[in-house]
GROMACS .gro file of N, CA and C in nm:
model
  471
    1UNK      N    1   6.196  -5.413   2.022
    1UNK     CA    2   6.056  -5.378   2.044
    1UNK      C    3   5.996  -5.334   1.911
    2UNK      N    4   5.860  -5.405   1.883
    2UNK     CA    5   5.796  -5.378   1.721
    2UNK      C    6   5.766  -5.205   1.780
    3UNK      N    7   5.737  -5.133   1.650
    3UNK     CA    8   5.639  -4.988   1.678
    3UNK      C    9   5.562  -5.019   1.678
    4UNK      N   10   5.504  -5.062   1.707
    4UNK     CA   11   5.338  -5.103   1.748
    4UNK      C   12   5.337  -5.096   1.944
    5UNK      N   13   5.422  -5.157   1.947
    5UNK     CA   14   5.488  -5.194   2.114
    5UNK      C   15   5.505  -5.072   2.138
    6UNK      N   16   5.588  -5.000   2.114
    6UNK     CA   17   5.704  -4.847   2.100
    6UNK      C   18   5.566  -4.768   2.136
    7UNK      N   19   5.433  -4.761   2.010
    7UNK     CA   20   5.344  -4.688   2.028
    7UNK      C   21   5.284  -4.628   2.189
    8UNK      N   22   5.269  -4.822   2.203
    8UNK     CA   23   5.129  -4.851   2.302
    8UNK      C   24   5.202  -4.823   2.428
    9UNK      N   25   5.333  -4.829   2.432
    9UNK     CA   26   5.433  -4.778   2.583
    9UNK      C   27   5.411  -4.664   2.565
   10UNK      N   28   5.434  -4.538   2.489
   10UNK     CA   29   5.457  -4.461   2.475
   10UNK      C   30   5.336  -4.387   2.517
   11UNK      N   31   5.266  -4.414   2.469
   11UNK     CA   32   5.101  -4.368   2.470
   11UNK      C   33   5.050  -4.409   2.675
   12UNK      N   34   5.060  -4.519   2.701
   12UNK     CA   35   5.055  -4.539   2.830
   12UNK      C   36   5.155  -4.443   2.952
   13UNK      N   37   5.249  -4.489   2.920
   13UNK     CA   38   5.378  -4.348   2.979
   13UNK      C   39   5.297  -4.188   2.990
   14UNK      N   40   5.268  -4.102   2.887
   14UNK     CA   41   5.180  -4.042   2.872
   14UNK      C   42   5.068  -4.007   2.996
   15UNK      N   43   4.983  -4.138   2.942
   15UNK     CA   44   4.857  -4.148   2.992
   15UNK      C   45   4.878  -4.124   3.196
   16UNK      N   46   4.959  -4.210   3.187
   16UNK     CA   47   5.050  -4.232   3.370
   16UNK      C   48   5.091  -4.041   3.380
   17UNK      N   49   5.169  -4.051   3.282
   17UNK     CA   50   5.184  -3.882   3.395
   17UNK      C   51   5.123  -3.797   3.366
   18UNK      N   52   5.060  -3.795   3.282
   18UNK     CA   53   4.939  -3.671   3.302
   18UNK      C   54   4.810  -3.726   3.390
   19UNK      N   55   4.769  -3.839   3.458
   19UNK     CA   56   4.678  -3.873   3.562
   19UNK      C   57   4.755  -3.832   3.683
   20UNK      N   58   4.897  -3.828   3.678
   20UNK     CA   59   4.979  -3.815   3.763
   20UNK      C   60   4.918  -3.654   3.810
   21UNK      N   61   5.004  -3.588   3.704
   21UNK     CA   62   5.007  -3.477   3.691
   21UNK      C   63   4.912  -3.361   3.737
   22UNK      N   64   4.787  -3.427   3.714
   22UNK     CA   65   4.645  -3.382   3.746
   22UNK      C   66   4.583  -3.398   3.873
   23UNK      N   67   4.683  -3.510   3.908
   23UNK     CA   68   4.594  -3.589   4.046
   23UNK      C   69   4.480  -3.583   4.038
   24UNK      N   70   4.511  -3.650   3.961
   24UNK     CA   71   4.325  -3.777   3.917
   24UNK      C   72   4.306  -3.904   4.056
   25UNK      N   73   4.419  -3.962   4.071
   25UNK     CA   74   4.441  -4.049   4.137
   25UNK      C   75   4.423  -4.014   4.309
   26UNK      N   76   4.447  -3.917   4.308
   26UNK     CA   77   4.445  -3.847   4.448
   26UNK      C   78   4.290  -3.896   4.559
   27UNK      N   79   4.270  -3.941   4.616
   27UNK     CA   80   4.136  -3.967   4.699
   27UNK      C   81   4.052  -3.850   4.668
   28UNK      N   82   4.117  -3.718   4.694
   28UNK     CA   83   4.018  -3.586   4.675
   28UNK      C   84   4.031  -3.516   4.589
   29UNK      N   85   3.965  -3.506   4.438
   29UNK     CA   86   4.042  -3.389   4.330
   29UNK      C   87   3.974  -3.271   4.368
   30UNK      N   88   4.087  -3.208   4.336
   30UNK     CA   89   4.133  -3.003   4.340
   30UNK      C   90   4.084  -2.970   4.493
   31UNK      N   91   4.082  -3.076   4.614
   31UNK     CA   92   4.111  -3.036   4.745
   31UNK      C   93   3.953  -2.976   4.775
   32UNK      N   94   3.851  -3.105   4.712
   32UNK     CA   95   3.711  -3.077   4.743
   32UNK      C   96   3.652  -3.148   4.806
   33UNK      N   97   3.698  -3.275   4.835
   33UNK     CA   98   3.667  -3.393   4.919
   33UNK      C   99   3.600  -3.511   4.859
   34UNK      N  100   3.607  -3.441   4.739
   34UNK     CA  101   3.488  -3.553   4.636
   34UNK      C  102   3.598  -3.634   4.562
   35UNK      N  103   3.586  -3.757   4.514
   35UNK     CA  104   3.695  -3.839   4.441
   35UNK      C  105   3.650  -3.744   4.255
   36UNK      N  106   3.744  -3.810   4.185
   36UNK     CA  107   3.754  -3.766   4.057
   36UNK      C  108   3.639  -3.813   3.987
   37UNK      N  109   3.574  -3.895   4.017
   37UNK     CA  110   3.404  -3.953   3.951
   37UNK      C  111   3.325  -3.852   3.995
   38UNK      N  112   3.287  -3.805   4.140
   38UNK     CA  113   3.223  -3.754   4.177
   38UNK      C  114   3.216  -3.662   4.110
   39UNK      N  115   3.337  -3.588   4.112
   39UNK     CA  116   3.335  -3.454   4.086
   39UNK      C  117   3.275  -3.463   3.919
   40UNK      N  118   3.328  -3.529   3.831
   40UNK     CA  119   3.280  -3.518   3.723
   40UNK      C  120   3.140  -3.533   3.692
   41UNK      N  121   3.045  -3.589   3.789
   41UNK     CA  122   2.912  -3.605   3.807
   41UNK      C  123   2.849  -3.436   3.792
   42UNK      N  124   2.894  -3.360   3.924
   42UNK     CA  125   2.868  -3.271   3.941
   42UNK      C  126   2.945  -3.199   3.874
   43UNK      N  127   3.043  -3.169   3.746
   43UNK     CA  128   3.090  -3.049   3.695
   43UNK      C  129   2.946  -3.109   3.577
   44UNK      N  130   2.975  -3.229   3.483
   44UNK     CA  131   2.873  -3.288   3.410
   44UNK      C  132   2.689  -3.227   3.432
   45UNK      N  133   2.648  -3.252   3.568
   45UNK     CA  134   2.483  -3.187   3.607
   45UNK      C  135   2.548  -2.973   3.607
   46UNK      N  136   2.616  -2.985   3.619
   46UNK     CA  137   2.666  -2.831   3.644
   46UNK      C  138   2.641  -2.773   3.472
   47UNK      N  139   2.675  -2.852   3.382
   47UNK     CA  140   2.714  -2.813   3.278
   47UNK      C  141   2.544  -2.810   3.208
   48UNK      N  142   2.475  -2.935   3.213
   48UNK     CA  143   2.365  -2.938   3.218
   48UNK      C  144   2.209  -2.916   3.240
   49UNK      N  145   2.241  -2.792   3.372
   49UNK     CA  146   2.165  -2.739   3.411
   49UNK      C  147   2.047  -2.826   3.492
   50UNK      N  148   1.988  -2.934   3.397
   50UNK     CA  149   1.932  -3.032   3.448
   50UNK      C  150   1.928  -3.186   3.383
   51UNK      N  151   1.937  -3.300   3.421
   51UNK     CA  152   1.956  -3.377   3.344
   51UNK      C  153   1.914  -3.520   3.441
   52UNK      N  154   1.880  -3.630   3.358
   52UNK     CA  155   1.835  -3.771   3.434
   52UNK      C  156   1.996  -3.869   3.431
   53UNK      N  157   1.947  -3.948   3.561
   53UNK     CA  158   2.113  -4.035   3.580
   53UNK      C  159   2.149  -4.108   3.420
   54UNK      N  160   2.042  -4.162   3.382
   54UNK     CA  161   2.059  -4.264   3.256
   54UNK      C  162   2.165  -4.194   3.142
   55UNK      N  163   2.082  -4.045   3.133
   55UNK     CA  164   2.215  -3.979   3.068
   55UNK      C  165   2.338  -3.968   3.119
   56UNK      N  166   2.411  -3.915   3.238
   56UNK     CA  167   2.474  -3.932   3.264
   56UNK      C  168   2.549  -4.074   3.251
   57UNK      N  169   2.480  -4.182   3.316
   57UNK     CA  170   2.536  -4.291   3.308
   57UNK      C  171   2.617  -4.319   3.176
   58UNK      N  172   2.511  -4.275   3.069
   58UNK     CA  173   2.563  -4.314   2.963
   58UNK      C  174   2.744  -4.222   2.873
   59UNK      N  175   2.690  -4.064   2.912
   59UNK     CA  176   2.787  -3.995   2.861
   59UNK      C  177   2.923  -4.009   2.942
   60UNK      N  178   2.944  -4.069   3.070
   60UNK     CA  179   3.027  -4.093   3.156
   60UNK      C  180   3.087  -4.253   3.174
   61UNK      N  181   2.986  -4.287   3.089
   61UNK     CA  182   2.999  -4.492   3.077
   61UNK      C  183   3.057  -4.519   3.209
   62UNK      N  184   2.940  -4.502   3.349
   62UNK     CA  185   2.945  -4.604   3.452
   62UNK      C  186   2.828  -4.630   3.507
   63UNK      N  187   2.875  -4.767   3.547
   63UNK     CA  188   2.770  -4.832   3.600
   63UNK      C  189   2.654  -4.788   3.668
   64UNK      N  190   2.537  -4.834   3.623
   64UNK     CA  191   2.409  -4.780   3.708
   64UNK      C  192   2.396  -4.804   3.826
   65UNK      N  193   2.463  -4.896   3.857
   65UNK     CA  194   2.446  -4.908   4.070
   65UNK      C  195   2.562  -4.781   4.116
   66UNK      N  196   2.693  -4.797   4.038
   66UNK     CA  197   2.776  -4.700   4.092
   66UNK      C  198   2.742  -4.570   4.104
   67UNK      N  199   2.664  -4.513   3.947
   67UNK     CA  200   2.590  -4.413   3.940
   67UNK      C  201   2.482  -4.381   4.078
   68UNK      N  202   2.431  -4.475   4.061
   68UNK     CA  203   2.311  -4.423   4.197
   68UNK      C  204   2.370  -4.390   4.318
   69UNK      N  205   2.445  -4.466   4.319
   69UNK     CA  206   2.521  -4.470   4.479
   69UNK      C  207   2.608  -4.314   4.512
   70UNK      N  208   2.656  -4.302   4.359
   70UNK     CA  209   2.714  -4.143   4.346
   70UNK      C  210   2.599  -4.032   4.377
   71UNK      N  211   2.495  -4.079   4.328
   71UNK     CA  212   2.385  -3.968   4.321
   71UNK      C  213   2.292  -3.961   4.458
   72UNK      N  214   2.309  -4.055   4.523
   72UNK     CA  215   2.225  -4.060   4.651
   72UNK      C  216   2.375  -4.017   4.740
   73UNK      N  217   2.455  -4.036   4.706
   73UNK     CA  218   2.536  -3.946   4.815
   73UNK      C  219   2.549  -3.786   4.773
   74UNK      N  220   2.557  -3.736   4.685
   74UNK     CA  221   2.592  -3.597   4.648
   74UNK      C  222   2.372  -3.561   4.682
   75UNK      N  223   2.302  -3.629   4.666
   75UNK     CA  224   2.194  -3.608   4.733
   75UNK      C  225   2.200  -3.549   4.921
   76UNK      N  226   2.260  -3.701   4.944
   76UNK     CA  227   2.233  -3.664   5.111
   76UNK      C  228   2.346  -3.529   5.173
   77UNK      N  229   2.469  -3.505   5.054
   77UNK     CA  230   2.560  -3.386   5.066
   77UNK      C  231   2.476  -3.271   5.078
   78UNK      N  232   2.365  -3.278   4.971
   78UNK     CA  233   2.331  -3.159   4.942
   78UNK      C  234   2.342  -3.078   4.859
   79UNK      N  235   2.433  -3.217   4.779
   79UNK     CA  236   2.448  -3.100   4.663
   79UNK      C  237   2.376  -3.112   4.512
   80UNK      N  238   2.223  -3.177   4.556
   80UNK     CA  239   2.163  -3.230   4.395
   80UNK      C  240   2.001  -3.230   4.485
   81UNK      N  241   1.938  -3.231   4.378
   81UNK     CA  242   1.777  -3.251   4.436
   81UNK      C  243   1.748  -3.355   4.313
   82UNK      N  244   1.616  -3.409   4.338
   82UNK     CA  245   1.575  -3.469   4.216
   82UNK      C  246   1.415  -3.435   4.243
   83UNK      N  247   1.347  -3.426   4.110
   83UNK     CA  248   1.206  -3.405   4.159
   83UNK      C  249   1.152  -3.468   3.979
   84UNK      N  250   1.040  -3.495   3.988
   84UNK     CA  251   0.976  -3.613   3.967
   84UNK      C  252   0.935  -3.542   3.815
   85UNK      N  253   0.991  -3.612   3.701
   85UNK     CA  254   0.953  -3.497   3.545
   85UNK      C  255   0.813  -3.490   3.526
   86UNK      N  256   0.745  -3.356   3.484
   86UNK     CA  257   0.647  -3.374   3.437
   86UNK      C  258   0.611  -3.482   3.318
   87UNK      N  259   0.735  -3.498   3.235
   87UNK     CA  260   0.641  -3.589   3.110
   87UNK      C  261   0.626  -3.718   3.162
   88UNK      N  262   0.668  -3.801   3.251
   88UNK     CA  263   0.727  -3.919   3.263
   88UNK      C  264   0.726  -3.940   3.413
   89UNK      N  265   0.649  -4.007   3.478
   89UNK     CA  266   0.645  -3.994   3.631
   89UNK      C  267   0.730  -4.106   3.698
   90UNK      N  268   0.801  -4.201   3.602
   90UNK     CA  269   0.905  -4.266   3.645
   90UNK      C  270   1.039  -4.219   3.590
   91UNK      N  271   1.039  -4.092   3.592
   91UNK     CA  272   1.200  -4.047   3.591
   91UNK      C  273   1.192  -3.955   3.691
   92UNK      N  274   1.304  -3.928   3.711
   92UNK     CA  275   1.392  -3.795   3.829
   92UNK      C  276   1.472  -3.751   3.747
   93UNK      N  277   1.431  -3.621   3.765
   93UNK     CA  278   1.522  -3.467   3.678
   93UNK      C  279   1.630  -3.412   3.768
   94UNK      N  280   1.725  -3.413   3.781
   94UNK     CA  281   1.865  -3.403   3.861
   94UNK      C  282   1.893  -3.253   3.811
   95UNK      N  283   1.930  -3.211   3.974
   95UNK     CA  284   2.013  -3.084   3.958
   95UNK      C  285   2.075  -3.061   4.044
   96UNK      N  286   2.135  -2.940   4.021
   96UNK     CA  287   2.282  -2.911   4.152
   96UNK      C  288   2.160  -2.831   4.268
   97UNK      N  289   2.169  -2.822   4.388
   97UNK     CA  290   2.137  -2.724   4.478
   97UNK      C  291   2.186  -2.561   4.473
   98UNK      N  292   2.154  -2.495   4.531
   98UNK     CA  293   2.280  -2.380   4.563
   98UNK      C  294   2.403  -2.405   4.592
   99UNK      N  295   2.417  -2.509   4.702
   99UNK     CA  296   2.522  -2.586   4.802
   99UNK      C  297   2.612  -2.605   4.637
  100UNK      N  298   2.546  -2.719   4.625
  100UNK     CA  299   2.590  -2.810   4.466
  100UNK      C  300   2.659  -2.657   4.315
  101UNK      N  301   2.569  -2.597   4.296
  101UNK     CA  302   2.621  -2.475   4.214
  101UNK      C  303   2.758  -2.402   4.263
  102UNK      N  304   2.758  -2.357   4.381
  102UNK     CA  305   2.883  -2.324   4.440
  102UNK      C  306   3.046  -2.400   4.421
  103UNK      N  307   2.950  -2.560   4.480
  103UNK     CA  308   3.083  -2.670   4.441
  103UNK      C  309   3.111  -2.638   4.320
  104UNK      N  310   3.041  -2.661   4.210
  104UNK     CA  311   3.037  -2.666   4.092
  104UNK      C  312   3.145  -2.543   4.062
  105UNK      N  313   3.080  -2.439   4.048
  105UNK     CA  314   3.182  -2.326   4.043
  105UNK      C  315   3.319  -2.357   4.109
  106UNK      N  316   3.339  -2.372   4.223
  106UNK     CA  317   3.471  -2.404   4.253
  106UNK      C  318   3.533  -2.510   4.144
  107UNK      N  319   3.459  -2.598   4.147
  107UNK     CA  320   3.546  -2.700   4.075
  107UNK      C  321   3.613  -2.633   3.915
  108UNK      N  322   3.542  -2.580   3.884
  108UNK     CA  323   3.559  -2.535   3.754
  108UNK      C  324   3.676  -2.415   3.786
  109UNK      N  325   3.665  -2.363   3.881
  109UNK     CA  326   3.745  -2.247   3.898
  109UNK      C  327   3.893  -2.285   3.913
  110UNK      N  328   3.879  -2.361   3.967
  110UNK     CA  329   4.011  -2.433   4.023
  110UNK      C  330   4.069  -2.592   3.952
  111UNK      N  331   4.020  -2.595   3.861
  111UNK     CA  332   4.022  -2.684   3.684
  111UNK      C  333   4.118  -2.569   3.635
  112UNK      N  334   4.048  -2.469   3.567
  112UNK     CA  335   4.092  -2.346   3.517
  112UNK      C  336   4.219  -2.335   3.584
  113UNK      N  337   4.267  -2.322   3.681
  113UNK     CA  338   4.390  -2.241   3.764
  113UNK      C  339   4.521  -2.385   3.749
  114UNK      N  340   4.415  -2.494   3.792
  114UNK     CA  341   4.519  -2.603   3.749
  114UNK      C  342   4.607  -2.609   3.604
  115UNK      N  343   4.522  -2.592   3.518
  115UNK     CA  344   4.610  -2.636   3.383
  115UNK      C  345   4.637  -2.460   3.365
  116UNK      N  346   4.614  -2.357   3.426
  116UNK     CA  347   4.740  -2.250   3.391
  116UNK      C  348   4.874  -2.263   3.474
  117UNK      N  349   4.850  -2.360   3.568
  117UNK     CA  350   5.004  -2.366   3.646
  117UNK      C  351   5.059  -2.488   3.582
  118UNK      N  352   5.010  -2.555   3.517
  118UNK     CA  353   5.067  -2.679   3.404
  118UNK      C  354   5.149  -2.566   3.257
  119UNK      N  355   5.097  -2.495   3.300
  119UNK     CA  356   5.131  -2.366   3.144
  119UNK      C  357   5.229  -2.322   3.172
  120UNK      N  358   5.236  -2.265   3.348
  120UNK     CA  359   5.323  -2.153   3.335
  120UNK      C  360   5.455  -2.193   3.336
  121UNK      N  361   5.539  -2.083   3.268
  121UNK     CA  362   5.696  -2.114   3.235
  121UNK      C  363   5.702  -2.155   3.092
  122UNK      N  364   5.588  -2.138   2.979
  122UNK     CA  365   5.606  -2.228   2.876
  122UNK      C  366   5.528  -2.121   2.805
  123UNK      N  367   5.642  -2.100   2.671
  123UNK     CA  368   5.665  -2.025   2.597
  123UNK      C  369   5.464  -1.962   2.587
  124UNK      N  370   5.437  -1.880   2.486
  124UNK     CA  371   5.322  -1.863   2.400
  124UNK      C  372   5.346  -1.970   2.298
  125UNK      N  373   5.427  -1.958   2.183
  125UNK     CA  374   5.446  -2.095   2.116
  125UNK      C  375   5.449  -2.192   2.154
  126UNK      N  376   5.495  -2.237   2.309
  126UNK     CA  377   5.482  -2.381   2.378
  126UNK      C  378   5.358  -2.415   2.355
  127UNK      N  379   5.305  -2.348   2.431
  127UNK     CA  380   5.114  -2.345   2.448
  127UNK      C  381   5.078  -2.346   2.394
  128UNK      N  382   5.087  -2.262   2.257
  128UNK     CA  383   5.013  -2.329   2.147
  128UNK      C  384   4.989  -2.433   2.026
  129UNK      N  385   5.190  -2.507   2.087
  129UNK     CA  386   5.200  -2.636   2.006
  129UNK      C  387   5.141  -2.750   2.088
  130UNK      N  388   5.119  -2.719   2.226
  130UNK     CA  389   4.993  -2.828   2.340
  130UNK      C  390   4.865  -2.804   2.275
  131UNK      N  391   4.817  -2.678   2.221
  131UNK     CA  392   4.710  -2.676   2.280
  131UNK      C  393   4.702  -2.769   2.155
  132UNK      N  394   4.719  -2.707   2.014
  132UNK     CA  395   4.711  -2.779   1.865
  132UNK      C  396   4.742  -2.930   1.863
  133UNK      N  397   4.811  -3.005   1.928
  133UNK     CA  398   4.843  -3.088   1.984
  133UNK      C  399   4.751  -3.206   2.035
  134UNK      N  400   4.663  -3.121   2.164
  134UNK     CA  401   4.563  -3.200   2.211
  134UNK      C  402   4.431  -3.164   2.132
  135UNK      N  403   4.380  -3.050   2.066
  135UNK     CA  404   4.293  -3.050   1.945
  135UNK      C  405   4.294  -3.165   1.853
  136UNK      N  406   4.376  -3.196   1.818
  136UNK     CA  407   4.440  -3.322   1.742
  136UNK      C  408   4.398  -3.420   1.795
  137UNK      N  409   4.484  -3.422   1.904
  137UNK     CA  410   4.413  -3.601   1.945
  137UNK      C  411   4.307  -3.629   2.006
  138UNK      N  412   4.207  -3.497   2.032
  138UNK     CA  413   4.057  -3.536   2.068
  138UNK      C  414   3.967  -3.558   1.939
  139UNK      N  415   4.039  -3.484   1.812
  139UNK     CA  416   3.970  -3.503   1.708
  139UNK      C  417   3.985  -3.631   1.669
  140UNK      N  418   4.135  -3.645   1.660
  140UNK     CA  419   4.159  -3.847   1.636
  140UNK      C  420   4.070  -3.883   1.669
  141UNK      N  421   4.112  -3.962   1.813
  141UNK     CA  422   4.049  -4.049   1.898
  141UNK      C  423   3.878  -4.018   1.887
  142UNK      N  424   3.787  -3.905   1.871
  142UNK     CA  425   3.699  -3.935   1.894
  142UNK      C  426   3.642  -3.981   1.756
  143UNK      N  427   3.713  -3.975   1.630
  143UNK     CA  428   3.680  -4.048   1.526
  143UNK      C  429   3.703  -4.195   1.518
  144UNK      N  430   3.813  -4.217   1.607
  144UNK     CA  431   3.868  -4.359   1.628
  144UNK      C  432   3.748  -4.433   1.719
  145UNK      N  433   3.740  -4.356   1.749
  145UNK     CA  434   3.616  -4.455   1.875
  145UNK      C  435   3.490  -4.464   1.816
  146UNK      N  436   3.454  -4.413   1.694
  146UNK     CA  437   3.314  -4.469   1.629
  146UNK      C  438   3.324  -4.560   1.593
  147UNK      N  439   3.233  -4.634   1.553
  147UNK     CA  440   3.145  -4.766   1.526
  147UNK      C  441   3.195  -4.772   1.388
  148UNK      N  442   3.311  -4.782   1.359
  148UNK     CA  443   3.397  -4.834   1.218
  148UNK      C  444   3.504  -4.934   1.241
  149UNK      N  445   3.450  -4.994   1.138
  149UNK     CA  446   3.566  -5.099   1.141
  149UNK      C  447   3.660  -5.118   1.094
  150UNK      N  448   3.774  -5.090   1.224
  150UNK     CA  449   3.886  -5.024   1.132
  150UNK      C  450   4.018  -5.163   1.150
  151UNK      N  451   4.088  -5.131   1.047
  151UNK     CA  452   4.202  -5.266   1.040
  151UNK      C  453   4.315  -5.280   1.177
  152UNK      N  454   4.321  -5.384   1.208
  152UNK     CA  455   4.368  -5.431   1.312
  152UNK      C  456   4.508  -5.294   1.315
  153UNK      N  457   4.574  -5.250   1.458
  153UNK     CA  458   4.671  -5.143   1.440
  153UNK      C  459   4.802  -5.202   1.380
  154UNK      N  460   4.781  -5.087   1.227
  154UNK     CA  461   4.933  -5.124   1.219
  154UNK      C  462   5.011  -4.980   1.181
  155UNK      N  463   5.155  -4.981   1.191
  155UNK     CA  464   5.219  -4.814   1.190
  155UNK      C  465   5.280  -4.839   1.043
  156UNK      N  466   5.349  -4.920   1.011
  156UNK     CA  467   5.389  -4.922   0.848
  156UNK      C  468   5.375  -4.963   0.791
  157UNK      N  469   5.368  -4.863   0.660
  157UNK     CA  470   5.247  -4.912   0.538
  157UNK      C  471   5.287  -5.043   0.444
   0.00000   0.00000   0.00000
């Protein structure tokens, strides 16, 4: 197997058990009834305070029918309003409800509790060679993912 191969298994392996791990995959994440899109809709408008789908769509890169369809259901839930922007009378300004703020809080609360039971049993030094770890590869990757053109992957020089 080239390291290039070695990498891209390795990196996938990974990727598999920590979706695992998280139960991402699960129909309902953190036992809220909402799938793992959803919820990120609403931790995302949670974080936002207020915000239009297009953004979302975009900072979440999905589809605008899927998007709507997410947003007219967490609508008819109850857990979002939309009301009509002053600058712009063809947009809708999105927000959580009370209902929706509450979820929100839970979700976050119970995010939080998840990755301390991913922690526990593991050293202070453990934790802080994860945390330095994943600092790292969000800094990578989110340099990797700009608009540079970078040379086809190779591992030795």
């Amino acid at each position: 197997m080239r390291e290039t191969d070695r990498v891209i298994a390795d990196i996938r392996r990974f990727n598999r058990f920590y979706t695992n791990l998280l139960g991402v995959l699960d129909k309902h994440v953190l036992a809220t009834g909402y799938s793992f899109t959803e919820a990120r809709v609403i931790i995302e408008i949670g974080m936002r305070e207020t915000c239009i789908a297009n953004e979302l769509v975009q900072l979440l890169d999905i589809d605008r029918s899927y998007m709507s369809r997410i947003i007219a259901k967490l609508g008819k839930d109850g857990l979002i309003s939309k009301e009509q922007s002053p600058s712009d009378s063809r947009t809708s300004l999105i927000r959580l409800t009370p209902k929706g703020v509450a979820l929100y809080e839970q979700l976050d609360v119970k995010s939080d509790e998840q990755i301390i039971r991913l922690l526990r049993g593991l050293s202070p030094n453990e934790i802080q060679e994860i945390h330095a770890a994943i600092v790292m590869i969000h800094q990578k990757l989110s340099r990797a993912g700009e608009d540079v053109n970078y040379p086809p992957l190779r591992l030795t020089p």
